[in-house]
Coordinates of C-alpha atoms in Angstrom, one line a residue:
M1 CA 65.7 61.6 -121.9
S2 CA 63.3 63.4 -123.9
V3 CA 65.0 65.7 -126.6
A4 CA 62.8 69.2 -127.1
F5 CA 61.4 70.2 -130.5
S6 CA 62.6 73.7 -130.6
K7 CA 62.6 76.2 -132.8
P8 CA 63.1 80.3 -132.2
V9 CA 60.8 83.1 -133.3
R10 CA 62.2 86.9 -133.2
V11 CA 59.2 89.2 -131.8
R12 CA 58.2 91.3 -134.6
F13 CA 56.2 94.6 -134.6
K14 CA 52.7 92.8 -135.8
H15 CA 52.9 90.6 -132.4
C16 CA 53.0 93.6 -130.4
D17 CA 50.8 96.3 -128.6
A18 CA 51.2 99.8 -128.0
A19 CA 53.7 99.5 -125.3
G20 CA 55.8 97.2 -127.4
I21 CA 55.2 94.2 -125.9
V22 CA 53.4 91.0 -127.2
F23 CA 49.6 91.1 -127.0
Y24 CA 49.1 87.5 -125.5
P25 CA 46.7 86.2 -128.3
R26 CA 49.8 86.7 -130.8
Y27 CA 51.4 84.1 -128.4
F28 CA 48.6 81.7 -129.4
E29 CA 49.6 82.1 -133.4
M30 CA 52.9 81.5 -132.5
L31 CA 52.2 78.4 -130.5
N32 CA 50.1 77.1 -134.0
D33 CA 53.1 77.9 -136.0
L34 CA 55.4 75.2 -133.4
I35 CA 52.7 72.7 -133.2
E36 CA 52.4 72.8 -137.4
D37 CA 56.5 73.0 -137.5
W38 CA 56.5 69.8 -135.2
F39 CA 54.0 68.2 -137.0
D40 CA 56.0 68.9 -140.5
E41 CA 59.5 68.4 -139.8
A42 CA 59.4 66.3 -136.1
L43 CA 56.7 64.0 -137.0
D44 CA 56.6 64.0 -140.9
W45 CA 52.4 64.4 -141.3
P46 CA 53.0 67.9 -142.4
F47 CA 49.2 69.9 -142.1
D48 CA 48.8 69.9 -145.8
A49 CA 48.6 66.2 -145.6
M50 CA 47.2 65.9 -142.6
H51 CA 44.5 67.7 -143.6
L52 CA 43.9 67.6 -147.3
S53 CA 44.9 63.8 -148.2
A54 CA 44.2 62.7 -144.7
H55 CA 41.1 63.9 -143.9
A56 CA 42.5 64.6 -140.4
G57 CA 43.5 67.3 -137.8
V58 CA 44.7 68.1 -134.7
P59 CA 42.0 70.6 -132.9
T60 CA 43.1 72.0 -129.9
A61 CA 40.4 70.6 -126.9
E62 CA 42.4 71.9 -123.6
L63 CA 44.7 75.0 -123.1
Q64 CA 46.1 76.0 -120.3
C65 CA 48.6 79.0 -120.2
R66 CA 50.6 81.3 -117.7
F67 CA 51.9 84.6 -118.8
V68 CA 55.5 84.7 -116.4
A69 CA 57.6 87.8 -118.2
P70 CA 56.6 90.0 -121.3
S71 CA 58.6 89.6 -124.0
R72 CA 59.5 92.8 -126.1
L73 CA 59.5 93.3 -129.9
G74 CA 62.9 92.7 -131.5
E75 CA 63.7 90.2 -129.1
R76 CA 64.4 86.4 -129.7
L77 CA 62.4 83.7 -128.5
T78 CA 62.8 80.1 -128.3
R79 CA 59.9 77.8 -128.0
Q80 CA 60.3 74.7 -126.7
L81 CA 57.7 71.5 -127.1
R82 CA 58.0 68.4 -125.1
V83 CA 55.7 65.4 -125.3
T84 CA 53.8 65.1 -121.3
H85 CA 51.3 62.4 -122.7
I86 CA 50.5 59.8 -125.7
G87 CA 46.8 58.7 -126.2
R88 CA 45.0 56.8 -129.0
S89 CA 43.6 59.8 -130.5
S90 CA 45.3 62.8 -128.1
V91 CA 48.5 64.2 -127.0
V92 CA 49.7 66.1 -124.4
V93 CA 52.5 69.0 -125.0
A94 CA 54.3 71.5 -122.4
I95 CA 55.5 74.0 -123.8
R96 CA 58.0 77.0 -123.0
F97 CA 58.9 80.4 -124.4
A98 CA 62.1 81.7 -123.4
G99 CA 64.2 84.8 -123.9
G100 CA 67.4 84.9 -124.8
D101 CA 68.5 85.0 -121.5
D102 CA 67.1 81.8 -121.3
D103 CA 64.2 83.1 -118.6
T104 CA 60.3 81.8 -118.6
R105 CA 57.7 84.0 -120.8
L106 CA 55.0 81.5 -121.2
E107 CA 54.5 78.4 -119.9
I108 CA 51.6 76.3 -122.1
T109 CA 50.0 73.1 -121.8
Q110 CA 47.7 71.4 -124.7
R111 CA 46.1 68.8 -125.4
L112 CA 45.5 67.8 -129.2
V113 CA 42.9 65.4 -130.4
C114 CA 43.0 63.9 -133.7
V115 CA 39.8 64.0 -135.2
D116 CA 38.5 62.9 -138.9
T117 CA 37.5 66.1 -140.6
R118 CA 34.7 64.7 -142.2
T119 CA 32.6 63.7 -138.6
M120 CA 34.9 65.8 -136.5
H121 CA 35.2 62.9 -134.2
P122 CA 38.3 61.3 -132.8
Q123 CA 40.3 59.0 -134.2
A124 CA 43.4 56.7 -133.8
L125 CA 46.6 59.0 -134.4
P126 CA 48.5 56.8 -137.0
D127 CA 51.1 54.5 -135.5
A128 CA 54.3 56.1 -137.5
V129 CA 53.5 59.8 -135.5
R130 CA 52.6 58.1 -132.2
T131 CA 56.1 56.4 -132.5
A132 CA 57.6 59.8 -133.6
M133 CA 55.9 61.6 -130.7
G134 CA 58.2 59.2 -128.5
R135 CA 61.2 60.7 -129.0
Y136 CA 59.9 63.8 -127.2
L137 CA 58.1 62.4 -123.9
A138 CA 59.4 63.5 -121.1
A139 CA 60.7 61.0 -118.3
A140 CA 57.5 61.4 -115.5

């Protein structure tokens, strides 16, 4: 069984609309923070090294999401990431945001493609990164 990369986040005032619930674009900022933390903490390829030294990036090629329930100011959410597919130059991840009572707030499927930032053409993910991603690969 795979492990999930998991990170908490507190819903801040800056995330919310006038009704006190997360304004949906802010979820995508929380998502990007999770991806950046995953590459840094779990894959040992932090964005500064990726972008500045390796001239690589992992832009989003596809994103699907389902908003299940609102999240409110002051709540702590748990963001969980699992890998569903590892390709030569791309990876597909399934992400779930859950509230303190473990109820799902948001479900996301995201495909990231490794590119050479000088040409923006796809390039192979480094072998060490692909291997590290395998620890988070969900069972079929």
